[in-house]
C-alpha cells in the first residue's frame, strides 16, 4: 500500500516531486509508525465491517482501529467479538489488500482470546490498541500481546492510549508519565505509536471543545500534551511516535467565531468551493489542529469519520521547501555543523539544532511524498477527495 495510492498514477505524477513509497504490514516499525496517517476508528459491531474496510482502503485509508471499547455499549462486547471473527474470516477469504488493522480491546485477556478465535485470519491483524494505559494496567496488556505474538509466530504491535485521569491530574502526572515511560521502553520493539485520548481528558473536568477550537485552546489538555511529548516524544532516540487527538466534529454546527481557514491558498488553487465545503463541515478547525499537532511534535491523527482522512493526509505531505531545507541540513559535508541560508532564501538553516527536524522530515517524505514546488495542500486535498 502507499499514501495517495487510491488516485491515478498520472495524478500522482502531477502532484509529487517524490511520490510516496510503498509499505506494508511487514515494513520496519519506524516506517509504519510514520505512515499511520489518519487512523480511522470503527465500532466492531458494524454488520458489514469487511465491506467498510475494503471501501475505506479504496479511499486512501491505510490504518484502521476496530473498537471493542468506548465506541460500543458494555452489553455489546460479546456480540462485537463474534462479529470481528466473522468479518476477519470474510476478509481473509476475499484475498484483498487491507489497511493496517488494529483491535482496540478492553482487557488483556481479550488479546490472546481473539487471536485464538481468529485462527488463520489473524494474519490480517497488525496489533492491538491498549486503552487507559499506565504502568499498572500496561504491563498485563503487553504480556498478553507477547503471548499472542508467540502463539501466532508473527509480529504484533501495541498502540497504548494515554487517557487515564492519573495522567491528567497534576499531582500524579509526573509519576504516571515515568511509569508509562518505563513500560513502553521495556517493550520498545512492540510499541508502534502512542495515542492521546483527549476526549477522556476533557471528560475528567466536564469539558468539551467546540468546533471553533482546537485541543490546544483547552489549556488543561494542551498542558498534558506538552508533558507527554516532553517525556515520551524526545528526538534523542528514546522517544516514540505520538499521534494527534481525535477531531469530534463532522457535520454543520452553529458558529460562534469566524472561519479559521484563510482564503488566499484556496483562491490561488481555484478551490473556493472546496474552502466553503470544509467550513460548512467544521473541517477548518481540523486543518488548524493538524498544523498545531505537528508544531507540537505529533504525527498522524485519530479519526472517527472518513471525511477527516483526506485533510490529515494532505497536510502530512512534505512541501518542496521543507524537503529542500532537510536535504541541505543533512548533506554529509555539513556533518560538522554550521549555518546557511535556505535555498528558498527566506530562513536560516542551522545544521546541528535542525538535524533532528530534518531527519523526521525525510522520514515523513518517504511515506507521504514530497509535493512539487508549485503544489500546495489545496491541490493535494482536492486530489484526495476527488477519487
GROMACS .gro file of C-alpha atoms in nm:
model
  387
    1UNK     CA    1   0.000   0.000   0.000
    2UNK     CA    2   0.101   0.363  -0.026
    3UNK     CA    3  -0.043   0.703   0.061
    4UNK     CA    4  -0.233   0.853  -0.231
    5UNK     CA    5  -0.230   0.508  -0.389
    6UNK     CA    6  -0.605   0.543  -0.448
    7UNK     CA    7  -0.551   0.820  -0.705
    8UNK     CA    8  -0.430   0.752  -1.057
    9UNK     CA    9  -0.057   0.729  -1.138
   10UNK     CA   10  -0.097   1.026  -1.374
   11UNK     CA   11  -0.249   1.236  -1.095
   12UNK     CA   12   0.030   1.141  -0.856
   13UNK     CA   13   0.289   1.230  -1.115
   14UNK     CA   14   0.138   1.577  -1.146
   15UNK     CA   15   0.140   1.634  -0.770
   16UNK     CA   16   0.463   1.488  -0.640
   17UNK     CA   17   0.829   1.578  -0.673
   18UNK     CA   18   0.887   1.243  -0.499
   19UNK     CA   19   0.595   1.004  -0.477
   20UNK     CA   20   0.508   0.827  -0.151
   21UNK     CA   21   0.691   0.496  -0.112
   22UNK     CA   22   0.511   0.165  -0.084
   23UNK     CA   23   0.495  -0.007   0.255
   24UNK     CA   24   0.311  -0.297   0.414
   25UNK     CA   25   0.244  -0.478   0.740
   26UNK     CA   26   0.592  -0.629   0.723
   27UNK     CA   27   0.775  -0.296   0.685
   28UNK     CA   28   1.010  -0.173   0.960
   29UNK     CA   29   0.836  -0.033   1.266
   30UNK     CA   30   0.999   0.307   1.212
   31UNK     CA   31   0.837   0.329   0.868
   32UNK     CA   32   0.496   0.212   0.986
   33UNK     CA   33   0.485   0.449   1.282
   34UNK     CA   34   0.538   0.743   1.047
   35UNK     CA   35   0.297   0.606   0.786
   36UNK     CA   36  -0.009   0.556   1.009
   37UNK     CA   37  -0.158   0.886   0.895
   38UNK     CA   38  -0.528   0.924   0.966
   39UNK     CA   39  -0.611   0.616   1.172
   40UNK     CA   40  -0.983   0.560   1.123
   41UNK     CA   41  -1.177   0.413   1.415
   42UNK     CA   42  -1.485   0.195   1.359
   43UNK     CA   43  -1.710   0.019   1.612
   44UNK     CA   44  -1.654  -0.358   1.594
   45UNK     CA   45  -2.032  -0.408   1.588
   46UNK     CA   46  -2.080  -0.289   1.230
   47UNK     CA   47  -2.258  -0.569   1.042
   48UNK     CA   48  -2.078  -0.503   0.711
   49UNK     CA   49  -1.741  -0.429   0.862
   50UNK     CA   50  -1.545  -0.623   0.598
   51UNK     CA   51  -1.711  -0.421   0.322
   52UNK     CA   52  -1.644  -0.100   0.514
   53UNK     CA   53  -1.274  -0.182   0.548
   54UNK     CA   54  -1.235  -0.251   0.177
   55UNK     CA   55  -1.431   0.063   0.091
   56UNK     CA   56  -1.214   0.284   0.311
   57UNK     CA   57  -0.895   0.128   0.175
   58UNK     CA   58  -1.018   0.233  -0.170
   59UNK     CA   59  -1.049   0.590  -0.041
   60UNK     CA   60  -0.692   0.612   0.086
   61UNK     CA   61  -0.717   0.484   0.444
   62UNK     CA   62  -0.401   0.293   0.542
   63UNK     CA   63  -0.471   0.223   0.912
   64UNK     CA   64  -0.790   0.135   1.098
   65UNK     CA   65  -0.886   0.052   1.455
   66UNK     CA   66  -1.180  -0.181   1.515
   67UNK     CA   67  -1.309  -0.082   1.856
   68UNK     CA   68  -1.437  -0.305   2.135
   69UNK     CA   69  -1.407  -0.033   2.396
   70UNK     CA   70  -1.574   0.308   2.439
   71UNK     CA   71  -1.746   0.313   2.098
   72UNK     CA   72  -1.978   0.025   2.191
   73UNK     CA   73  -2.210  -0.045   2.484
   74UNK     CA   74  -2.089  -0.274   2.762
   75UNK     CA   75  -2.365  -0.520   2.673
   76UNK     CA   76  -2.242  -0.548   2.311
   77UNK     CA   77  -1.890  -0.677   2.376
   78UNK     CA   78  -1.955  -1.049   2.323
   79UNK     CA   79  -2.154  -0.980   2.006
   80UNK     CA   80  -1.882  -0.746   1.878
   81UNK     CA   81  -1.612  -1.008   1.933
   82UNK     CA   82  -1.814  -1.265   1.740
   83UNK     CA   83  -1.866  -1.012   1.463
   84UNK     CA   84  -1.493  -0.944   1.441
   85UNK     CA   85  -1.420  -1.314   1.396
   86UNK     CA   86  -1.680  -1.337   1.118
   87UNK     CA   87  -1.559  -1.023   0.942
   88UNK     CA   88  -1.191  -1.122   0.956
   89UNK     CA   89  -1.279  -1.463   0.816
   90UNK     CA   90  -1.468  -1.289   0.534
   91UNK     CA   91  -1.175  -1.056   0.460
   92UNK     CA   92  -0.924  -1.341   0.458
   93UNK     CA   93  -1.138  -1.537   0.212
   94UNK     CA   94  -1.152  -1.242  -0.029
   95UNK     CA   95  -0.774  -1.220  -0.053
   96UNK     CA   96  -0.771  -0.842  -0.096
   97UNK     CA   97  -0.522  -0.588   0.037
   98UNK     CA   98  -0.644  -0.430   0.359
   99UNK     CA   99  -0.516  -0.137   0.570
  100UNK     CA  100  -0.309  -0.195   0.881
  101UNK     CA  101  -0.577  -0.333   1.114
  102UNK     CA  102  -0.572  -0.298   1.493
  103UNK     CA  103  -0.828  -0.408   1.753
  104UNK     CA  104  -0.896  -0.187   2.050
  105UNK     CA  105  -0.960  -0.415   2.346
  106UNK     CA  106  -1.084  -0.356   2.698
  107UNK     CA  107  -0.890  -0.615   2.895
  108UNK     CA  108  -0.562  -0.807   2.844
  109UNK     CA  109  -0.737  -1.144   2.821
  110UNK     CA  110  -0.916  -1.035   2.505
  111UNK     CA  111  -0.586  -1.022   2.317
  112UNK     CA  112  -0.497  -1.391   2.347
  113UNK     CA  113  -0.861  -1.498   2.324
  114UNK     CA  114  -0.922  -1.309   2.000
  115UNK     CA  115  -0.601  -1.429   1.837
  116UNK     CA  116  -0.705  -1.787   1.912
  117UNK     CA  117  -1.057  -1.734   1.779
  118UNK     CA  118  -0.938  -1.555   1.466
  119UNK     CA  119  -0.730  -1.854   1.363
  120UNK     CA  120  -0.572  -1.814   1.021
  121UNK     CA  121  -0.742  -1.481   0.958
  122UNK     CA  122  -0.529  -1.329   1.236
  123UNK     CA  123  -0.262  -1.283   0.969
  124UNK     CA  124  -0.456  -0.968   0.868
  125UNK     CA  125  -0.406  -0.822   1.216
  126UNK     CA  126  -0.125  -0.572   1.277
  127UNK     CA  127  -0.180  -0.532   1.650
  128UNK     CA  128  -0.389  -0.400   1.936
  129UNK     CA  129  -0.481  -0.062   2.082
  130UNK     CA  130  -0.449  -0.062   2.461
  131UNK     CA  131  -0.682   0.177   2.648
  132UNK     CA  132  -0.616   0.385   2.960
  133UNK     CA  133  -0.251   0.283   2.957
  134UNK     CA  134  -0.048   0.324   3.274
  135UNK     CA  135   0.238   0.117   3.416
  136UNK     CA  136  -0.001  -0.085   3.632
  137UNK     CA  137  -0.250  -0.151   3.352
  138UNK     CA  138   0.004  -0.160   3.073
  139UNK     CA  139   0.225  -0.447   3.184
  140UNK     CA  140  -0.055  -0.711   3.173
  141UNK     CA  141  -0.157  -0.582   2.828
  142UNK     CA  142   0.199  -0.610   2.697
  143UNK     CA  143   0.246  -0.956   2.847
  144UNK     CA  144  -0.074  -1.072   2.677
  145UNK     CA  145   0.048  -0.924   2.348
  146UNK     CA  146   0.377  -1.111   2.383
  147UNK     CA  147   0.192  -1.440   2.439
  148UNK     CA  148  -0.031  -1.378   2.137
  149UNK     CA  149   0.270  -1.295   1.924
  150UNK     CA  150   0.438  -1.621   2.026
  151UNK     CA  151   0.123  -1.819   1.951
  152UNK     CA  152   0.096  -1.664   1.605
  153UNK     CA  153   0.470  -1.673   1.530
  154UNK     CA  154   0.415  -1.329   1.384
  155UNK     CA  155   0.489  -0.971   1.486
  156UNK     CA  156   0.211  -0.780   1.662
  157UNK     CA  157   0.228  -0.413   1.757
  158UNK     CA  158   0.080  -0.225   2.050
  159UNK     CA  159  -0.059   0.127   2.039
  160UNK     CA  160  -0.115   0.237   2.400
  161UNK     CA  161  -0.371   0.511   2.455
  162UNK     CA  162  -0.271   0.773   2.711
  163UNK     CA  163  -0.601   0.886   2.860
  164UNK     CA  164  -0.616   0.796   3.229
  165UNK     CA  165  -0.715   1.051   3.499
  166UNK     CA  166  -0.381   0.989   3.673
  167UNK     CA  167  -0.208   1.134   3.367
  168UNK     CA  168  -0.433   1.438   3.362
  169UNK     CA  169  -0.420   1.525   3.733
  170UNK     CA  170  -0.123   1.745   3.813
  171UNK     CA  171  -0.029   1.575   4.141
  172UNK     CA  172   0.006   1.230   3.980
  173UNK     CA  173   0.113   1.322   3.625
  174UNK     CA  174   0.487   1.309   3.675
  175UNK     CA  175   0.499   0.962   3.832
  176UNK     CA  176   0.238   0.831   3.586
  177UNK     CA  177   0.446   0.950   3.293
  178UNK     CA  178   0.760   0.797   3.440
  179UNK     CA  179   0.577   0.466   3.485
  180UNK     CA  180   0.448   0.472   3.127
  181UNK     CA  181   0.799   0.552   3.004
  182UNK     CA  182   0.943   0.254   3.194
  183UNK     CA  183   0.680   0.023   3.049
  184UNK     CA  184   0.699   0.127   2.685
  185UNK     CA  185   1.079   0.131   2.697
  186UNK     CA  186   1.077  -0.226   2.828
  187UNK     CA  187   0.862  -0.333   2.533
  188UNK     CA  188   1.005  -0.084   2.285
  189UNK     CA  189   1.015  -0.326   1.992
  190UNK     CA  190   0.641  -0.385   2.014
  191UNK     CA  191   0.520  -0.025   2.065
  192UNK     CA  192   0.435   0.126   1.728
  193UNK     CA  193   0.295   0.458   1.848
  194UNK     CA  194   0.138   0.625   2.149
  195UNK     CA  195  -0.212   0.768   2.107
  196UNK     CA  196  -0.369   1.055   2.305
  197UNK     CA  197  -0.720   1.018   2.448
  198UNK     CA  198  -0.813   1.385   2.466
  199UNK     CA  199  -1.187   1.313   2.494
  200UNK     CA  200  -1.119   1.132   2.822
  201UNK     CA  201  -0.900   1.420   2.940
  202UNK     CA  202  -1.186   1.663   2.882
  203UNK     CA  203  -1.434   1.425   3.044
  204UNK     CA  204  -1.246   1.435   3.374
  205UNK     CA  205  -1.336   1.804   3.405
  206UNK     CA  206  -1.672   1.804   3.228
  207UNK     CA  207  -1.527   1.985   2.925
  208UNK     CA  208  -1.590   1.958   2.553
  209UNK     CA  209  -1.419   2.177   2.298
  210UNK     CA  210  -1.635   2.349   2.035
  211UNK     CA  211  -1.569   2.307   1.661
  212UNK     CA  212  -1.421   2.658   1.656
  213UNK     CA  213  -1.146   2.548   1.896
  214UNK     CA  214  -0.854   2.308   1.879
  215UNK     CA  215  -0.728   2.083   2.157
  216UNK     CA  216  -0.453   2.339   2.211
  217UNK     CA  217  -0.708   2.606   2.303
  218UNK     CA  218  -0.811   2.395   2.605
  219UNK     CA  219  -0.528   2.474   2.843
  220UNK     CA  220  -0.570   2.164   3.061
  221UNK     CA  221  -0.539   1.946   2.753
  222UNK     CA  222  -0.255   2.144   2.600
  223UNK     CA  223  -0.054   2.112   2.922
  224UNK     CA  224  -0.088   1.732   2.920
  225UNK     CA  225   0.008   1.705   2.552
  226UNK     CA  226   0.318   1.916   2.620
  227UNK     CA  227   0.423   1.695   2.912
  228UNK     CA  228   0.362   1.372   2.718
  229UNK     CA  229   0.579   1.496   2.431
  230UNK     CA  230   0.840   1.621   2.677
  231UNK     CA  231   0.882   1.278   2.836
  232UNK     CA  232   0.786   1.034   2.558
  233UNK     CA  233   0.846   1.217   2.230
  234UNK     CA  234   1.211   1.317   2.250
  235UNK     CA  235   1.425   1.312   1.937
  236UNK     CA  236   1.730   1.165   2.110
  237UNK     CA  237   1.645   0.803   2.030
  238UNK     CA  238   1.441   0.745   2.347
  239UNK     CA  239   1.114   0.884   2.212
  240UNK     CA  240   0.813   0.734   2.034
  241UNK     CA  241   0.576   0.850   1.764
  242UNK     CA  242   0.285   1.025   1.936
  243UNK     CA  243  -0.031   1.070   1.733
  244UNK     CA  244  -0.270   1.364   1.732
  245UNK     CA  245  -0.600   1.365   1.923
  246UNK     CA  246  -0.938   1.291   1.771
  247UNK     CA  247  -1.142   1.563   1.599
  248UNK     CA  248  -1.502   1.508   1.707
  249UNK     CA  249  -1.697   1.713   1.452
  250UNK     CA  250  -1.819   1.613   1.109
  251UNK     CA  251  -2.143   1.798   1.038
  252UNK     CA  252  -2.274   2.152   1.036
  253UNK     CA  253  -2.283   2.331   1.370
  254UNK     CA  254  -2.376   2.691   1.451
  255UNK     CA  255  -2.060   2.901   1.455
  256UNK     CA  256  -1.955   3.141   1.727
  257UNK     CA  257  -1.631   3.253   1.563
  258UNK     CA  258  -1.511   3.345   1.217
  259UNK     CA  259  -1.378   3.062   0.999
  260UNK     CA  260  -1.010   2.989   1.061
  261UNK     CA  261  -0.935   2.888   0.703
  262UNK     CA  262  -0.758   3.163   0.507
  263UNK     CA  263  -0.900   3.242   0.163
  264UNK     CA  264  -0.572   3.301  -0.021
  265UNK     CA  265  -0.444   2.944  -0.069
  266UNK     CA  266  -0.784   2.838  -0.195
  267UNK     CA  267  -0.813   3.128  -0.436
  268UNK     CA  268  -0.467   3.052  -0.569
  269UNK     CA  269  -0.571   2.691  -0.618
  270UNK     CA  270  -0.908   2.794  -0.765
  271UNK     CA  271  -1.080   2.592  -0.495
  272UNK     CA  272  -1.306   2.844  -0.322
  273UNK     CA  273  -1.586   2.587  -0.344
  274UNK     CA  274  -1.371   2.339  -0.153
  275UNK     CA  275  -1.299   2.601   0.113
  276UNK     CA  276  -1.672   2.663   0.157
  277UNK     CA  277  -1.740   2.291   0.188
  278UNK     CA  278  -1.470   2.247   0.452
  279UNK     CA  279  -1.604   2.537   0.656
  280UNK     CA  280  -1.962   2.408   0.634
  281UNK     CA  281  -1.847   2.072   0.772
  282UNK     CA  282  -1.638   2.230   1.050
  283UNK     CA  283  -1.316   2.099   0.899
  284UNK     CA  284  -1.135   2.432   0.904
  285UNK     CA  285  -1.078   2.375   1.276
  286UNK     CA  286  -0.944   2.028   1.196
  287UNK     CA  287  -0.692   2.172   0.950
  288UNK     CA  288  -0.565   2.416   1.210
  289UNK     CA  289  -0.540   2.141   1.471
  290UNK     CA  290  -0.339   1.919   1.234
  291UNK     CA  291  -0.088   2.201   1.186
  292UNK     CA  292  -0.069   2.253   1.563
  293UNK     CA  293  -0.024   1.878   1.613
  294UNK     CA  294   0.290   1.886   1.402
  295UNK     CA  295   0.417   2.206   1.562
  296UNK     CA  296   0.387   2.031   1.900
  297UNK     CA  297   0.567   1.712   1.797
  298UNK     CA  298   0.276   1.485   1.699
  299UNK     CA  299   0.240   1.283   1.378
  300UNK     CA  300  -0.077   1.123   1.242
  301UNK     CA  301  -0.421   1.155   1.394
  302UNK     CA  302  -0.705   0.955   1.542
  303UNK     CA  303  -1.012   0.994   1.318
  304UNK     CA  304  -1.374   0.895   1.374
  305UNK     CA  305  -1.514   0.997   1.036
  306UNK     CA  306  -1.394   0.923   0.680
  307UNK     CA  307  -1.418   1.291   0.586
  308UNK     CA  308  -1.120   1.362   0.815
  309UNK     CA  309  -0.881   1.130   0.632
  310UNK     CA  310  -0.802   1.340   0.323
  311UNK     CA  311  -0.721   1.659   0.520
  312UNK     CA  312  -0.485   1.471   0.753
  313UNK     CA  313  -0.302   1.311   0.460
  314UNK     CA  314  -0.287   1.629   0.250
  315UNK     CA  315  -0.124   1.817   0.536
  316UNK     CA  316   0.118   1.530   0.602
  317UNK     CA  317   0.283   1.558   0.260
  318UNK     CA  318   0.623   1.728   0.281
  319UNK     CA  319   0.639   2.055   0.092
  320UNK     CA  320   0.914   2.110  -0.161
  321UNK     CA  321   1.056   2.384   0.062
  322UNK     CA  322   1.069   2.157   0.369
  323UNK     CA  323   1.236   1.885   0.164
  324UNK     CA  324   1.495   2.127   0.027
  325UNK     CA  325   1.581   2.251   0.376
  326UNK     CA  326   1.603   1.898   0.520
  327UNK     CA  327   1.832   1.780   0.241
  328UNK     CA  328   2.061   2.080   0.282
  329UNK     CA  329   2.088   2.026   0.657
  330UNK     CA  330   2.173   1.657   0.622
  331UNK     CA  331   2.436   1.683   0.349
  332UNK     CA  332   2.735   1.467   0.454
  333UNK     CA  333   2.982   1.751   0.405
  334UNK     CA  334   2.793   1.952   0.670
  335UNK     CA  335   2.836   1.696   0.946
  336UNK     CA  336   3.047   1.941   1.143
  337UNK     CA  337   2.768   2.195   1.173
  338UNK     CA  338   2.735   2.549   1.055
  339UNK     CA  339   2.468   2.789   0.937
  340UNK     CA  340   2.341   2.858   0.585
  341UNK     CA  341   2.069   3.050   0.410
  342UNK     CA  342   1.793   2.824   0.281
  343UNK     CA  343   1.760   2.755  -0.091
  344UNK     CA  344   1.432   2.948  -0.074
  345UNK     CA  345   1.631   3.242   0.074
  346UNK     CA  346   1.370   3.302   0.343
  347UNK     CA  347   1.519   3.144   0.655
  348UNK     CA  348   1.831   3.027   0.835
  349UNK     CA  349   1.916   2.656   0.841
  350UNK     CA  350   2.144   2.573   1.133
  351UNK     CA  351   2.282   2.222   1.086
  352UNK     CA  352   2.314   2.088   1.440
  353UNK     CA  353   1.994   2.228   1.601
  354UNK     CA  354   1.783   2.146   1.294
  355UNK     CA  355   1.922   1.796   1.233
  356UNK     CA  356   1.653   1.604   1.426
  357UNK     CA  357   1.380   1.801   1.249
  358UNK     CA  358   1.541   1.725   0.913
  359UNK     CA  359   1.562   1.352   0.986
  360UNK     CA  360   1.196   1.341   1.085
  361UNK     CA  361   1.102   1.540   0.777
  362UNK     CA  362   1.280   1.299   0.543
  363UNK     CA  363   1.108   1.003   0.709
  364UNK     CA  364   0.772   1.172   0.654
  365UNK     CA  365   0.878   1.247   0.297
  366UNK     CA  366   0.944   0.877   0.241
  367UNK     CA  367   0.592   0.768   0.337
  368UNK     CA  368   0.383   1.073   0.237
  369UNK     CA  369   0.588   1.201  -0.053
  370UNK     CA  370   0.721   1.544  -0.147
  371UNK     CA  371   0.496   1.788  -0.328
  372UNK     CA  372   0.612   1.963  -0.643
  373UNK     CA  373   0.730   2.317  -0.597
  374UNK     CA  374   0.403   2.469  -0.723
  375UNK     CA  375   0.172   2.219  -0.547
  376UNK     CA  376   0.011   2.314  -0.215
  377UNK     CA  377  -0.213   2.136   0.032
  378UNK     CA  378  -0.526   2.256  -0.152
  379UNK     CA  379  -0.418   2.065  -0.463
  380UNK     CA  380  -0.340   1.755  -0.257
  381UNK     CA  381  -0.666   1.780  -0.066
  382UNK     CA  382  -0.871   1.824  -0.382
  383UNK     CA  383  -0.700   1.525  -0.544
  384UNK     CA  384  -0.758   1.307  -0.239
  385UNK     CA  385  -1.126   1.398  -0.226
  386UNK     CA  386  -1.187   1.367  -0.599
  387UNK     CA  387  -1.109   0.997  -0.631
   0.00000   0.00000   0.00000
